CSV table of C-alpha atoms in Angstrom, one decimal:
chain,number,residue,atom,x,y,z
A,250,UNK,CA,0.0,0.0,0.0
A,251,UNK,CA,1.3,3.4,-0.9
A,252,UNK,CA,0.2,6.4,1.3
A,253,UNK,CA,0.5,9.9,-0.1
A,254,UNK,CA,0.4,12.7,2.4
A,255,UNK,CA,-0.9,16.1,1.2
A,256,UNK,CA,-0.9,18.9,3.6
A,257,UNK,CA,-3.8,21.4,3.8
A,258,UNK,CA,-3.6,24.6,5.8
A,259,UNK,CA,-5.6,24.6,9.0
A,260,UNK,CA,-8.1,27.4,9.2
A,261,UNK,CA,-7.2,30.2,11.5
A,262,UNK,CA,-10.1,31.3,13.7
A,263,UNK,CA,-13.6,30.2,13.4
A,264,UNK,CA,-14.2,30.7,9.7
A,265,UNK,CA,-13.0,28.0,7.4
A,266,UNK,CA,-11.6,29.9,4.5
A,267,UNK,CA,-11.4,28.6,1.0
A,268,UNK,CA,-8.4,28.4,-1.2
A,269,UNK,CA,-7.6,31.8,-2.8
A,270,UNK,CA,-7.4,32.0,-6.5
A,271,UNK,CA,-3.6,31.9,-6.3
A,272,UNK,CA,-3.8,28.9,-4.0
A,273,UNK,CA,-6.0,27.1,-6.4
A,274,UNK,CA,-3.8,27.9,-9.4
A,275,UNK,CA,-0.8,26.7,-7.4
A,276,UNK,CA,-2.3,23.5,-6.3
A,277,UNK,CA,-3.7,22.8,-9.7
A,278,UNK,CA,-0.1,22.9,-11.0
A,279,UNK,CA,1.0,20.6,-8.2
A,280,UNK,CA,-1.8,18.2,-8.9
A,281,UNK,CA,-1.0,18.1,-12.6
A,282,UNK,CA,2.7,17.5,-11.8
A,283,UNK,CA,1.7,14.7,-9.5
A,284,UNK,CA,-0.5,13.2,-12.1
A,285,UNK,CA,2.3,13.3,-14.6
A,286,UNK,CA,4.4,11.1,-12.3
A,287,UNK,CA,1.9,8.4,-13.2
A,288,UNK,CA,1.5,7.1,-9.6
A,289,UNK,CA,-1.7,5.0,-9.6
A,290,UNK,CA,-4.1,6.5,-7.1
A,291,UNK,CA,-6.9,4.4,-5.9
A,292,UNK,CA,-8.5,6.4,-3.1
A,293,UNK,CA,-8.4,10.0,-1.9
A,294,UNK,CA,-9.4,10.6,1.7
A,295,UNK,CA,-9.7,14.1,2.9
A,296,UNK,CA,-10.4,16.1,6.0
A,297,UNK,CA,-13.8,17.8,6.0
A,298,UNK,CA,-12.2,21.2,6.2
A,299,UNK,CA,-13.0,23.4,3.2
A,300,UNK,CA,-9.6,23.9,1.8
A,301,UNK,CA,-8.8,20.2,2.2
A,302,UNK,CA,-12.0,19.3,0.2
A,303,UNK,CA,-10.9,21.7,-2.5
A,304,UNK,CA,-7.4,20.2,-2.6
A,305,UNK,CA,-8.8,16.7,-2.7
A,306,UNK,CA,-11.1,17.6,-5.6
A,307,UNK,CA,-8.4,19.3,-7.5
A,308,UNK,CA,-6.2,16.1,-7.1
A,309,UNK,CA,-9.1,14.0,-8.2
A,310,UNK,CA,-9.7,16.0,-11.3
A,311,UNK,CA,-6.0,15.8,-12.1
A,312,UNK,CA,-5.4,12.1,-11.4
A,313,UNK,CA,-8.7,11.0,-12.9
A,314,UNK,CA,-9.5,7.4,-13.5
A,315,UNK,CA,-12.7,7.6,-11.6
A,316,UNK,CA,-14.1,9.5,-8.7
A,317,UNK,CA,-12.6,8.4,-5.5
A,318,UNK,CA,-12.8,11.2,-3.0
A,319,UNK,CA,-14.0,10.2,0.4
A,320,UNK,CA,-14.5,12.6,3.2
A,321,UNK,CA,-12.9,11.0,6.3
A,322,UNK,CA,-13.7,12.5,9.6
A,323,UNK,CA,-10.6,10.9,11.1
A,324,UNK,CA,-8.5,13.4,9.1
A,325,UNK,CA,-10.2,16.5,10.6
A,326,UNK,CA,-7.9,19.0,12.3
A,327,UNK,CA,-7.3,17.6,15.8
A,328,UNK,CA,-8.2,14.1,14.8
A,329,UNK,CA,-6.3,11.2,16.2
A,330,UNK,CA,-3.6,9.6,14.2
A,331,UNK,CA,-4.5,6.2,15.5
A,332,UNK,CA,-8.0,6.5,13.9
A,333,UNK,CA,-6.3,7.3,10.6
A,334,UNK,CA,-3.9,4.3,10.9
A,335,UNK,CA,-6.8,2.1,11.8
A,336,UNK,CA,-8.8,3.1,8.8
A,337,UNK,CA,-5.7,2.7,6.6
A,338,UNK,CA,-5.3,-0.8,7.9
A,339,UNK,CA,-8.9,-1.7,7.3
A,340,UNK,CA,-9.7,0.1,4.1
A,341,UNK,CA,-6.5,1.2,2.6
A,342,UNK,CA,-5.5,-0.5,-0.7
A,343,UNK,CA,-3.1,0.4,-3.5
A,344,UNK,CA,-2.4,4.1,-3.6
A,345,UNK,CA,-4.2,6.1,-0.9
A,346,UNK,CA,-3.9,9.9,-0.8
A,347,UNK,CA,-4.5,11.5,2.6
A,348,UNK,CA,-5.4,15.2,2.5
A,349,UNK,CA,-5.1,16.4,6.0
A,350,UNK,CA,-3.4,18.8,8.4
A,351,UNK,CA,0.2,19.2,9.3
A,352,UNK,CA,0.2,18.0,12.8
A,353,UNK,CA,-1.9,14.9,12.3
A,354,UNK,CA,-0.2,13.9,9.1
A,355,UNK,CA,3.2,14.3,10.8
A,356,UNK,CA,2.1,11.9,13.5
A,357,UNK,CA,0.8,9.4,11.0
A,358,UNK,CA,4.0,9.5,9.0
A,359,UNK,CA,6.0,9.2,12.2
A,360,UNK,CA,4.1,6.2,13.3
A,361,UNK,CA,4.4,4.5,10.0
A,362,UNK,CA,8.0,5.1,9.7
A,363,UNK,CA,9.0,4.8,13.3
A,364,UNK,CA,10.4,8.3,13.9
A,365,UNK,CA,9.3,10.9,16.3
A,366,UNK,CA,6.7,13.3,15.0
A,367,UNK,CA,9.0,16.3,15.5
A,368,UNK,CA,11.4,15.1,12.9
A,369,UNK,CA,8.7,14.8,10.2
A,370,UNK,CA,8.1,18.0,8.4
A,371,UNK,CA,5.7,18.3,5.4
A,372,UNK,CA,6.4,21.3,3.4
A,373,UNK,CA,3.5,23.3,2.1
A,374,UNK,CA,2.5,22.0,-1.3
A,375,UNK,CA,4.5,18.9,-0.9
A,376,UNK,CA,3.2,15.4,-1.5
A,377,UNK,CA,5.0,12.7,0.4
A,378,UNK,CA,4.8,9.1,-0.5
A,379,UNK,CA,5.2,6.3,2.0
A,380,UNK,CA,5.4,2.7,1.0
A,381,UNK,CA,3.8,0.7,3.6
A,382,UNK,CA,4.5,-3.0,3.5
A,383,UNK,CA,3.4,-3.9,7.0
A,384,UNK,CA,6.6,-5.1,8.7
A,385,UNK,CA,9.1,-4.0,7.8
A,386,UNK,CA,8.0,-0.6,6.7
A,387,UNK,CA,9.8,1.2,3.9
A,388,UNK,CA,9.8,4.9,3.4
A,389,UNK,CA,10.5,7.1,0.4
A,390,UNK,CA,9.4,10.7,0.0
A,391,UNK,CA,9.2,13.0,-2.9
A,392,UNK,CA,8.6,16.7,-2.7
A,393,UNK,CA,7.2,18.5,-5.8
B,256,UNK,CA,-27.3,41.4,-18.6
B,257,UNK,CA,-26.1,38.8,-16.2
B,258,UNK,CA,-26.4,35.1,-16.7
B,259,UNK,CA,-27.0,33.3,-13.5
B,260,UNK,CA,-26.6,29.6,-13.2
B,261,UNK,CA,-28.3,28.1,-10.2
B,262,UNK,CA,-26.8,24.7,-9.4
B,263,UNK,CA,-28.2,22.4,-6.8
B,264,UNK,CA,-25.8,19.9,-5.4
B,265,UNK,CA,-26.4,16.2,-5.9
B,266,UNK,CA,-27.4,13.5,-3.5
B,267,UNK,CA,-25.2,13.3,-0.4
B,268,UNK,CA,-24.3,10.3,1.6
B,269,UNK,CA,-25.8,9.7,5.0
B,270,UNK,CA,-24.0,11.4,7.8
B,271,UNK,CA,-21.7,9.2,9.8
B,272,UNK,CA,-22.7,8.7,13.4
B,273,UNK,CA,-22.6,11.9,15.3
B,274,UNK,CA,-21.2,13.9,12.3
B,275,UNK,CA,-22.9,17.2,11.5
B,276,UNK,CA,-25.0,17.5,8.4
B,277,UNK,CA,-22.7,20.1,6.9
B,278,UNK,CA,-20.0,17.5,6.5
B,279,UNK,CA,-22.0,15.1,4.4
B,280,UNK,CA,-20.2,14.4,1.1
B,281,UNK,CA,-21.6,13.8,-2.3
B,282,UNK,CA,-22.4,10.2,-3.1
B,283,UNK,CA,-20.4,8.6,-5.8
B,284,UNK,CA,-23.4,8.4,-8.1
B,285,UNK,CA,-24.1,12.1,-7.6
B,286,UNK,CA,-20.5,12.9,-8.5
B,287,UNK,CA,-20.6,10.9,-11.7
B,288,UNK,CA,-23.9,12.4,-12.7
B,289,UNK,CA,-22.8,15.9,-12.1
B,290,UNK,CA,-19.6,15.3,-14.0
B,291,UNK,CA,-21.8,14.6,-17.0
B,292,UNK,CA,-23.8,17.7,-16.4
B,293,UNK,CA,-20.7,19.8,-16.0
B,294,UNK,CA,-19.1,18.4,-19.1
B,295,UNK,CA,-22.2,19.4,-21.1
B,296,UNK,CA,-22.1,22.9,-19.7
B,297,UNK,CA,-20.1,24.4,-22.5
B,298,UNK,CA,-19.8,28.0,-21.4
B,299,UNK,CA,-17.3,30.1,-19.6
B,300,UNK,CA,-18.0,31.2,-16.1
B,301,UNK,CA,-16.8,34.4,-14.6
B,302,UNK,CA,-17.4,33.5,-11.0
B,303,UNK,CA,-18.5,30.3,-9.2
B,304,UNK,CA,-20.0,31.0,-5.8
B,305,UNK,CA,-20.7,28.1,-3.5
B,306,UNK,CA,-22.3,27.4,-0.2
B,307,UNK,CA,-19.8,26.4,2.5
B,308,UNK,CA,-21.2,22.9,3.0
B,309,UNK,CA,-19.1,20.0,1.9
B,310,UNK,CA,-21.5,18.7,-0.7
B,311,UNK,CA,-21.8,22.1,-2.3
B,312,UNK,CA,-18.1,22.7,-2.4
B,313,UNK,CA,-17.6,19.4,-4.0
B,314,UNK,CA,-20.2,20.2,-6.6
B,315,UNK,CA,-18.6,23.6,-7.2
B,316,UNK,CA,-15.2,22.0,-7.6
B,317,UNK,CA,-16.5,19.4,-10.1
B,318,UNK,CA,-18.0,22.2,-12.1
B,319,UNK,CA,-14.7,24.1,-11.9
B,320,UNK,CA,-12.9,21.1,-13.1
B,321,UNK,CA,-14.9,20.9,-16.3
B,322,UNK,CA,-15.7,24.5,-17.1
B,323,UNK,CA,-13.4,27.5,-17.7
B,324,UNK,CA,-14.0,29.8,-14.8
B,325,UNK,CA,-12.6,33.0,-13.4
B,326,UNK,CA,-12.8,32.8,-9.6
B,327,UNK,CA,-14.3,30.3,-7.2
B,328,UNK,CA,-15.3,31.6,-3.8
B,329,UNK,CA,-17.5,30.5,-0.9
B,330,UNK,CA,-20.5,32.7,-0.2
B,331,UNK,CA,-21.9,32.1,3.3
B,332,UNK,CA,-25.3,33.4,2.2
B,333,UNK,CA,-25.7,30.3,0.0
B,334,UNK,CA,-25.8,28.1,3.1
B,335,UNK,CA,-29.2,26.4,3.6
B,336,UNK,CA,-30.2,28.5,6.6
B,337,UNK,CA,-29.9,31.9,5.0
B,338,UNK,CA,-32.7,34.0,3.6
B,339,UNK,CA,-33.1,34.6,-0.1
B,340,UNK,CA,-33.0,38.4,0.4
B,341,UNK,CA,-29.7,38.2,2.1
B,342,UNK,CA,-28.6,35.8,-0.7
B,343,UNK,CA,-29.7,38.3,-3.3
B,344,UNK,CA,-27.8,41.1,-1.7
B,345,UNK,CA,-24.7,39.1,-1.3
B,346,UNK,CA,-24.8,37.8,-4.8
B,347,UNK,CA,-25.2,41.3,-6.3
B,348,UNK,CA,-22.4,42.5,-4.2
B,349,UNK,CA,-20.0,39.7,-5.0
B,350,UNK,CA,-20.9,39.2,-8.6
B,351,UNK,CA,-20.7,42.8,-9.5
B,352,UNK,CA,-20.1,43.3,-13.1
B,353,UNK,CA,-19.6,39.7,-13.9
B,354,UNK,CA,-21.3,38.4,-17.0
B,355,UNK,CA,-21.9,34.8,-16.0
B,356,UNK,CA,-22.1,33.6,-12.4
B,357,UNK,CA,-22.8,30.1,-11.1
B,358,UNK,CA,-24.4,29.8,-7.7
B,359,UNK,CA,-24.0,26.4,-6.1
B,360,UNK,CA,-26.5,25.9,-3.3
B,361,UNK,CA,-29.4,24.1,-1.8
B,362,UNK,CA,-33.1,23.9,-2.0
B,363,UNK,CA,-35.4,25.6,-1.2
B,364,UNK,CA,-33.2,28.7,-1.3
B,365,UNK,CA,-32.4,28.4,-5.0
B,366,UNK,CA,-36.0,28.1,-5.9
B,367,UNK,CA,-36.9,31.1,-3.7
B,368,UNK,CA,-34.1,33.0,-5.3
B,369,UNK,CA,-35.3,32.1,-8.7
B,370,UNK,CA,-38.9,33.1,-7.8
B,371,UNK,CA,-37.6,36.5,-6.5
B,372,UNK,CA,-35.5,37.1,-9.6
B,373,UNK,CA,-38.2,36.2,-12.0
B,374,UNK,CA,-41.0,37.9,-10.0
B,375,UNK,CA,-43.0,34.8,-10.1
B,376,UNK,CA,-46.4,34.7,-8.5
B,377,UNK,CA,-46.7,32.6,-5.4
B,378,UNK,CA,-48.7,29.9,-7.1
B,379,UNK,CA,-46.1,29.4,-9.7
B,380,UNK,CA,-43.2,29.7,-7.3
B,381,UNK,CA,-44.7,26.9,-5.2
B,382,UNK,CA,-44.4,24.6,-8.1
B,383,UNK,CA,-40.7,25.2,-8.7
B,384,UNK,CA,-38.5,22.2,-8.2
B,385,UNK,CA,-34.8,22.2,-8.9
B,386,UNK,CA,-33.6,18.6,-9.0
B,387,UNK,CA,-30.4,17.4,-7.3
B,388,UNK,CA,-27.5,18.1,-9.6
B,389,UNK,CA,-29.6,20.3,-11.9
B,390,UNK,CA,-28.4,23.6,-13.4
B,391,UNK,CA,-30.9,26.4,-14.1
B,392,UNK,CA,-29.8,29.3,-16.2
B,393,UNK,CA,-31.5,32.6,-15.5
B,394,UNK,CA,-30.8,35.7,-17.6
B,395,UNK,CA,-31.2,38.8,-15.4
B,396,UNK,CA,-31.2,42.4,-16.5
B,397,UNK,CA,-29.5,43.6,-13.4
B,398,UNK,CA,-29.2,42.6,-9.7
B,399,UNK,CA,-30.8,43.1,-7.2
B,400,UNK,CA,-33.8,44.8,-8.6
B,401,UNK,CA,-33.9,42.2,-11.3
B,402,UNK,CA,-36.6,43.1,-13.9
B,403,UNK,CA,-37.6,40.8,-16.6
B,404,UNK,CA,-35.6,37.9,-15.5
B,405,UNK,CA,-36.2,35.1,-17.9
B,406,UNK,CA,-35.5,31.5,-17.0
B,407,UNK,CA,-33.9,30.3,-20.2
B,408,UNK,CA,-33.2,26.6,-19.6
B,409,UNK,CA,-32.3,24.1,-17.1
B,410,UNK,CA,-30.4,20.8,-17.3
B,411,UNK,CA,-29.9,17.8,-15.3
B,412,UNK,CA,-27.9,14.7,-16.1
B,413,UNK,CA,-30.6,13.4,-18.3
B,414,UNK,CA,-31.5,16.3,-20.5
B,415,UNK,CA,-32.1,19.9,-21.1
B,416,UNK,CA,-35.4,21.6,-20.8
B,417,UNK,CA,-36.7,25.1,-21.6
B,418,UNK,CA,-38.4,27.4,-19.2
B,419,UNK,CA,-38.8,27.1,-15.5
B,420,UNK,CA,-37.9,23.9,-13.6
B,421,UNK,CA,-41.3,22.7,-12.3
B,422,UNK,CA,-42.1,19.8,-10.3
B,423,UNK,CA,-42.9,16.9,-12.5
B,424,UNK,CA,-46.5,15.6,-12.5
B,425,UNK,CA,-45.2,12.1,-12.1
B,426,UNK,CA,-44.5,10.6,-8.7
B,427,UNK,CA,-40.9,9.7,-8.2
B,428,UNK,CA,-40.0,6.1,-8.6
B,429,UNK,CA,-37.1,4.5,-6.8
B,430,UNK,CA,-36.2,2.9,-10.1
B,431,UNK,CA,-33.2,0.7,-10.9
B,432,UNK,CA,-32.2,-0.2,-7.4
B,433,UNK,CA,-30.4,-3.1,-8.9
B,434,UNK,CA,-28.2,-0.8,-10.9
B,435,UNK,CA,-27.5,1.2,-7.8
B,436,UNK,CA,-26.6,-2.0,-5.9
B,437,UNK,CA,-24.1,-2.9,-8.6
B,438,UNK,CA,-22.6,0.6,-8.6
B,439,UNK,CA,-22.1,0.4,-4.9
B,440,UNK,CA,-20.5,-3.0,-5.1
B,441,UNK,CA,-18.1,-1.6,-7.7
B,442,UNK,CA,-16.9,1.2,-5.6
B,443,UNK,CA,-16.4,-1.3,-2.8
B,444,UNK,CA,-18.0,1.0,-0.3
B,445,UNK,CA,-18.6,-1.1,2.7
B,446,UNK,CA,-20.2,1.7,4.6
B,447,UNK,CA,-23.8,1.2,3.6
B,448,UNK,CA,-25.4,-2.1,2.8
B,449,UNK,CA,-26.5,-2.2,-0.8
B,450,UNK,CA,-30.1,-1.0,-1.2
B,451,UNK,CA,-32.6,-3.8,-1.4
B,452,UNK,CA,-32.9,-5.3,-4.8
B,453,UNK,CA,-36.3,-4.7,-6.2
B,454,UNK,CA,-38.1,-7.2,-8.4
B,455,UNK,CA,-37.3,-6.6,-12.0
B,456,UNK,CA,-40.9,-6.0,-13.2
B,457,UNK,CA,-41.2,-3.1,-10.9
B,458,UNK,CA,-38.2,-1.5,-12.6
B,459,UNK,CA,-39.7,-2.0,-16.0
B,460,UNK,CA,-43.0,-0.4,-14.9
B,461,UNK,CA,-41.2,2.4,-13.2
B,462,UNK,CA,-39.3,3.2,-16.4
B,463,UNK,CA,-42.4,3.7,-18.3
B,464,UNK,CA,-43.8,6.2,-15.8
B,465,UNK,CA,-40.5,8.1,-15.6
B,466,UNK,CA,-40.4,9.0,-19.2
B,467,UNK,CA,-42.3,12.3,-19.4
B,468,UNK,CA,-39.6,14.1,-17.4
B,469,UNK,CA,-37.2,13.8,-20.3
B,470,UNK,CA,-39.0,15.3,-23.3
B,471,UNK,CA,-40.7,18.6,-23.1
B,472,UNK,CA,-42.5,19.1,-26.4
B,473,UNK,CA,-41.8,22.4,-28.0
B,474,UNK,CA,-45.3,24.1,-27.8
B,475,UNK,CA,-45.4,23.3,-24.1
B,476,UNK,CA,-42.0,24.7,-23.6
B,477,UNK,CA,-42.8,27.9,-25.4
B,478,UNK,CA,-45.8,28.3,-23.2
B,479,UNK,CA,-43.6,27.6,-20.2
B,480,UNK,CA,-41.7,30.8,-20.6
B,481,UNK,CA,-44.2,33.6,-20.6
B,482,UNK,CA,-46.8,31.7,-18.5
B,483,UNK,CA,-46.5,28.8,-16.1
B,484,UNK,CA,-46.7,25.4,-17.6
B,485,UNK,CA,-50.3,24.2,-18.0
B,486,UNK,CA,-49.5,21.2,-15.6
B,487,UNK,CA,-52.1,19.8,-13.3
B,488,UNK,CA,-51.1,21.6,-10.1
B,489,UNK,CA,-52.6,18.8,-7.9
B,490,UNK,CA,-50.3,18.2,-4.9
B,491,UNK,CA,-50.8,14.5,-5.3
B,492,UNK,CA,-50.3,14.0,-9.0
B,493,UNK,CA,-52.1,11.1,-10.6
B,494,UNK,CA,-49.8,8.7,-12.4
B,495,UNK,CA,-50.2,8.7,-16.1
B,496,UNK,CA,-50.8,5.5,-17.8
B,497,UNK,CA,-49.5,6.6,-21.2
B,498,UNK,CA,-46.6,4.4,-22.2
B,499,UNK,CA,-43.6,6.5,-23.3
B,500,UNK,CA,-40.1,5.9,-24.3
B,501,UNK,CA,-37.5,5.8,-21.6
B,502,UNK,CA,-34.3,7.5,-22.1
B,503,UNK,CA,-31.1,8.0,-20.2
B,504,UNK,CA,-29.8,6.7,-17.0
B,505,UNK,CA,-32.0,5.5,-14.3
B,506,UNK,CA,-33.0,7.8,-11.5
B,507,UNK,CA,-30.9,7.9,-8.4
B,508,UNK,CA,-32.5,6.4,-5.3
B,509,UNK,CA,-30.8,9.2,-3.3
B,510,UNK,CA,-31.8,10.1,0.2
B,511,UNK,CA,-35.5,10.7,0.6
B,512,UNK,CA,-36.1,14.3,-0.2
B,513,UNK,CA,-38.5,16.2,2.0
B,514,UNK,CA,-41.0,17.3,-0.7
B,515,UNK,CA,-44.0,19.4,0.4
B,516,UNK,CA,-46.2,17.5,-1.9
B,517,UNK,CA,-44.8,14.1,-1.1
B,518,UNK,CA,-47.4,11.8,-2.6
B,519,UNK,CA,-48.1,9.0,-0.1
B,520,UNK,CA,-49.2,6.6,-2.8
B,521,UNK,CA,-45.8,6.5,-4.5
B,522,UNK,CA,-45.9,2.8,-4.2
B,523,UNK,CA,-49.6,2.7,-4.8
B,524,UNK,CA,-49.7,2.5,-8.6
B,525,UNK,CA,-47.5,-0.5,-9.2
B,526,UNK,CA,-48.8,-3.1,-11.6
B,527,UNK,CA,-51.1,-5.5,-9.8
B,528,UNK,CA,-49.5,-8.8,-10.8
B,529,UNK,CA,-46.3,-8.7,-8.9
B,530,UNK,CA,-44.8,-11.1,-6.4
B,531,UNK,CA,-43.9,-8.5,-3.9
B,532,UNK,CA,-43.6,-9.4,-0.3
B,533,UNK,CA,-42.7,-5.9,0.9
B,534,UNK,CA,-45.5,-3.8,2.3
B,535,UNK,CA,-46.5,-1.0,-0.1
B,536,UNK,CA,-45.0,1.7,2.1
B,537,UNK,CA,-41.5,0.4,2.0
B,538,UNK,CA,-41.4,1.1,-1.7
B,539,UNK,CA,-40.7,4.7,-0.8
B,540,UNK,CA,-37.6,4.0,1.1
B,541,UNK,CA,-35.0,5.1,-1.5
């Protein structure tokens, strides 16, 4: 199973703001570059936050094949990384894209890879790929 | 003149336990349907405005993926709990000088907005019905004191119709549950159990009755624009027995829509010879 981590900004304050025009353009470019890599994506799970949904849909439009966006409450800001890992274990198959928030994704990555969360840093606009083989776990990350 | 496109989001999945309604996402079927609609859109959009709810944002993004657009922004006034007057004000403020604007939102707000824009009388306004995933184009002279707004056409995944989107005189049939069950099995969604498989004859009968929704004959459509369609305004529409061609994809079962004129005998006019063990009322559980 391949897990792709995509970071979405957490909303500041009460209002969940949408991606600005610049943000959408930028992420569309990232999505297209990602699609050109040719990584087969089977599922896209996203946090219910507004920007994350937009990012997930942009990724879906770029990687195509068929519609595969799923809103996963486990990925909400402040959600527990264990819940995400559990869902991955039960439902993850092939290439799974997780669109979530920095802190939680760092925790998820750390647990899969066996590092401490502080040493994991997802750059904005980066898509990190983790190859999960159960035991042992392999890790490989690409930043675009 | 401003071209407004009112877009109603498609069917959404049931909320997970304890999750708020705003977070419900579009069902896979609704997404596919709306992709078709978006692909047939064929025009540029200056602005896409959407309600902040997940299902509306998804619909807006699907539209944005297929249509050349200028900006996409969230408009809080498009949320389901906002008044149409506030919506109208916000739209005119945000849309400004734009030529074509898409508004992705919910019912009944979109119908009320349409009624306000076109200055429809209350009787006609009550008959408006924008289907899930449908797009209604309204040409407006100016906002917000829109005069002479003319509803030009509306489309849903199965076809394009002229005039105002009225409630169909046919009761909705939960047709093609078998197909829906297949589609669910394909997507390997283990969340919901596949809907009950209906007996095939019911599907065939349902198809016949569904047909009138597709083809609006020209003279009727022309009358639809200046005056309301001469449709029997009975709240409980009698099913027509005229056999007609069926075209297009089967109707989505979708979550049960709270319709003001929800006809109780939806399951009542099934053909008599049918080995159906289900009680008649459960036929409405789409």
